[in-house]
């Protein structure tokens, strides 16, 4: 994001919306979503914890990353425009 000072200033994207993925936006603004957590099962059930990690959490992380990196800011704007039937959009900061 670039900023412009002054009465007519504001913020503008540094690169085109077609090149910005939702994954990039989420990683920049929601860092806790992508943090690895501590073991979720007690030390007495380490094999269950490892099984959950391999069978569930790793696959979920991969699917989430694929989805978020497949959608761009431009895609989101087009969807909003489609839902609003072409009316102007307002973005709130």
PDB file of C-alpha atoms in Angstrom:
ATOM      1  CA  UNK A   1       0.000   0.000   0.000  1.00  0.00           C
ATOM      2  CA  UNK A   2       1.262   3.473  -0.867  1.00  0.00           C
ATOM      3  CA  UNK A   3       0.119   6.538   1.044  1.00  0.00           C
ATOM      4  CA  UNK A   4      -0.300  10.072  -0.240  1.00  0.00           C
ATOM      5  CA  UNK A   5      -0.352  12.972   2.223  1.00  0.00           C
ATOM      6  CA  UNK A   6      -2.596  15.972   1.993  1.00  0.00           C
ATOM      7  CA  UNK A   7      -6.237  16.892   1.554  1.00  0.00           C
ATOM      8  CA  UNK A   8      -6.559  14.800  -1.602  1.00  0.00           C
ATOM      9  CA  UNK A   9      -4.332  12.069  -0.200  1.00  0.00           C
ATOM     10  CA  UNK A  10      -5.138   8.567   0.852  1.00  0.00           C
ATOM     11  CA  UNK A  11      -4.019   5.027   0.237  1.00  0.00           C
ATOM     12  CA  UNK A  12      -3.622   3.108  -2.983  1.00  0.00           C
ATOM     13  CA  UNK A  13      -2.450  -0.372  -3.853  1.00  0.00           C
ATOM     14  CA  UNK A  14       1.213  -0.682  -4.818  1.00  0.00           C
ATOM     15  CA  UNK A  15       0.430  -3.557  -7.205  1.00  0.00           C
ATOM     16  CA  UNK A  16      -2.665  -4.507  -9.170  1.00  0.00           C
ATOM     17  CA  UNK A  17      -5.537  -6.312  -7.382  1.00  0.00           C
ATOM     18  CA  UNK A  18      -5.144  -9.215  -9.820  1.00  0.00           C
ATOM     19  CA  UNK A  19      -1.736  -9.951  -8.287  1.00  0.00           C
ATOM     20  CA  UNK A  20      -2.773  -9.782  -4.616  1.00  0.00           C
ATOM     21  CA  UNK A  21      -4.150 -13.026  -3.201  1.00  0.00           C
ATOM     22  CA  UNK A  22      -6.445 -13.382  -0.223  1.00  0.00           C
ATOM     23  CA  UNK A  23      -3.731 -15.607   1.262  1.00  0.00           C
ATOM     24  CA  UNK A  24      -1.252 -12.703   1.181  1.00  0.00           C
ATOM     25  CA  UNK A  25      -3.782 -10.376   2.790  1.00  0.00           C
ATOM     26  CA  UNK A  26      -4.630 -12.908   5.504  1.00  0.00           C
ATOM     27  CA  UNK A  27      -0.973 -13.654   6.275  1.00  0.00           C
ATOM     28  CA  UNK A  28      -0.307  -9.911   6.630  1.00  0.00           C
ATOM     29  CA  UNK A  29      -3.351  -9.107   8.761  1.00  0.00           C
ATOM     30  CA  UNK A  30      -4.254 -12.328  10.602  1.00  0.00           C
ATOM     31  CA  UNK A  31      -0.906 -13.771  11.646  1.00  0.00           C
ATOM     32  CA  UNK A  32      -2.361 -15.970  14.397  1.00  0.00           C
ATOM     33  CA  UNK A  33      -4.360 -17.901  11.790  1.00  0.00           C
ATOM     34  CA  UNK A  34      -1.138 -19.339  10.365  1.00  0.00           C
ATOM     35  CA  UNK A  35       0.794 -19.987  13.578  1.00  0.00           C
ATOM     36  CA  UNK A  36       1.637 -23.559  14.441  1.00  0.00           C
ATOM     37  CA  UNK A  37       0.102 -24.572  17.725  1.00  0.00           C
ATOM     38  CA  UNK A  38       1.485 -26.546  20.602  1.00  0.00           C
ATOM     39  CA  UNK A  39       0.646 -30.219  20.806  1.00  0.00           C
ATOM     40  CA  UNK A  40      -3.085 -30.561  21.243  1.00  0.00           C
ATOM     41  CA  UNK A  41      -3.102 -33.936  22.993  1.00  0.00           C
ATOM     42  CA  UNK A  42      -1.369 -34.788  26.238  1.00  0.00           C
ATOM     43  CA  UNK A  43       2.070 -36.396  26.229  1.00  0.00           C
ATOM     44  CA  UNK A  44       0.451 -39.727  27.146  1.00  0.00           C
ATOM     45  CA  UNK A  45      -1.182 -39.893  23.705  1.00  0.00           C
ATOM     46  CA  UNK A  46       1.656 -38.716  21.495  1.00  0.00           C
ATOM     47  CA  UNK A  47       0.698 -41.129  18.684  1.00  0.00           C
ATOM     48  CA  UNK A  48      -2.791 -39.630  18.540  1.00  0.00           C
ATOM     49  CA  UNK A  49      -1.302 -36.155  18.318  1.00  0.00           C
ATOM     50  CA  UNK A  50       0.977 -37.216  15.456  1.00  0.00           C
ATOM     51  CA  UNK A  51      -1.903 -38.978  13.683  1.00  0.00           C
ATOM     52  CA  UNK A  52      -4.089 -35.866  13.950  1.00  0.00           C
ATOM     53  CA  UNK A  53      -1.271 -33.743  12.611  1.00  0.00           C
ATOM     54  CA  UNK A  54      -0.693 -35.984   9.579  1.00  0.00           C
ATOM     55  CA  UNK A  55      -4.285 -37.028   8.845  1.00  0.00           C
ATOM     56  CA  UNK A  56      -6.128 -33.804   9.662  1.00  0.00           C
ATOM     57  CA  UNK A  57      -4.239 -30.608  10.476  1.00  0.00           C
ATOM     58  CA  UNK A  58      -1.600 -30.792   7.740  1.00  0.00           C
ATOM     59  CA  UNK A  59      -4.228 -31.539   5.086  1.00  0.00           C
ATOM     60  CA  UNK A  60      -6.463 -28.762   6.388  1.00  0.00           C
ATOM     61  CA  UNK A  61      -3.548 -26.289   6.319  1.00  0.00           C
ATOM     62  CA  UNK A  62      -2.750 -27.270   2.715  1.00  0.00           C
ATOM     63  CA  UNK A  63      -6.383 -26.978   1.575  1.00  0.00           C
ATOM     64  CA  UNK A  64      -6.770 -23.604   3.277  1.00  0.00           C
ATOM     65  CA  UNK A  65      -3.550 -22.283   1.717  1.00  0.00           C
ATOM     66  CA  UNK A  66      -4.570 -23.516  -1.755  1.00  0.00           C
ATOM     67  CA  UNK A  67      -7.967 -21.848  -1.493  1.00  0.00           C
ATOM     68  CA  UNK A  68      -6.695 -18.546  -0.083  1.00  0.00           C
ATOM     69  CA  UNK A  69      -3.915 -18.350  -2.664  1.00  0.00           C
ATOM     70  CA  UNK A  70      -6.338 -19.080  -5.512  1.00  0.00           C
ATOM     71  CA  UNK A  71      -8.593 -16.062  -4.853  1.00  0.00           C
ATOM     72  CA  UNK A  72      -7.386 -12.542  -5.628  1.00  0.00           C
ATOM     73  CA  UNK A  73      -8.475  -9.144  -4.392  1.00  0.00           C
ATOM     74  CA  UNK A  74      -9.816  -8.550  -7.891  1.00  0.00           C
ATOM     75  CA  UNK A  75     -11.955 -11.716  -7.576  1.00  0.00           C
ATOM     76  CA  UNK A  76     -13.427 -10.422  -4.314  1.00  0.00           C
ATOM     77  CA  UNK A  77     -14.222  -7.030  -5.854  1.00  0.00           C
ATOM     78  CA  UNK A  78     -15.892  -8.709  -8.829  1.00  0.00           C
ATOM     79  CA  UNK A  79     -18.019 -10.823  -6.484  1.00  0.00           C
ATOM     80  CA  UNK A  80     -19.096  -7.777  -4.464  1.00  0.00           C
ATOM     81  CA  UNK A  81     -19.954  -5.951  -7.672  1.00  0.00           C
ATOM     82  CA  UNK A  82     -21.940  -8.962  -8.900  1.00  0.00           C
ATOM     83  CA  UNK A  83     -23.878  -9.113  -5.634  1.00  0.00           C
ATOM     84  CA  UNK A  84     -24.563  -5.379  -5.680  1.00  0.00           C
ATOM     85  CA  UNK A  85     -25.635  -5.583  -9.342  1.00  0.00           C
ATOM     86  CA  UNK A  86     -22.963  -3.157 -10.517  1.00  0.00           C
ATOM     87  CA  UNK A  87     -23.475  -0.404  -7.913  1.00  0.00           C
ATOM     88  CA  UNK A  88     -20.415   1.534  -6.734  1.00  0.00           C
ATOM     89  CA  UNK A  89     -18.433  -0.008  -3.888  1.00  0.00           C
ATOM     90  CA  UNK A  90     -17.284   1.748  -0.734  1.00  0.00           C
ATOM     91  CA  UNK A  91     -14.280   0.469   1.198  1.00  0.00           C
ATOM     92  CA  UNK A  92     -13.940   1.173   4.892  1.00  0.00           C
ATOM     93  CA  UNK A  93     -10.572   1.407   6.623  1.00  0.00           C
TER      94      UNK A  93
END
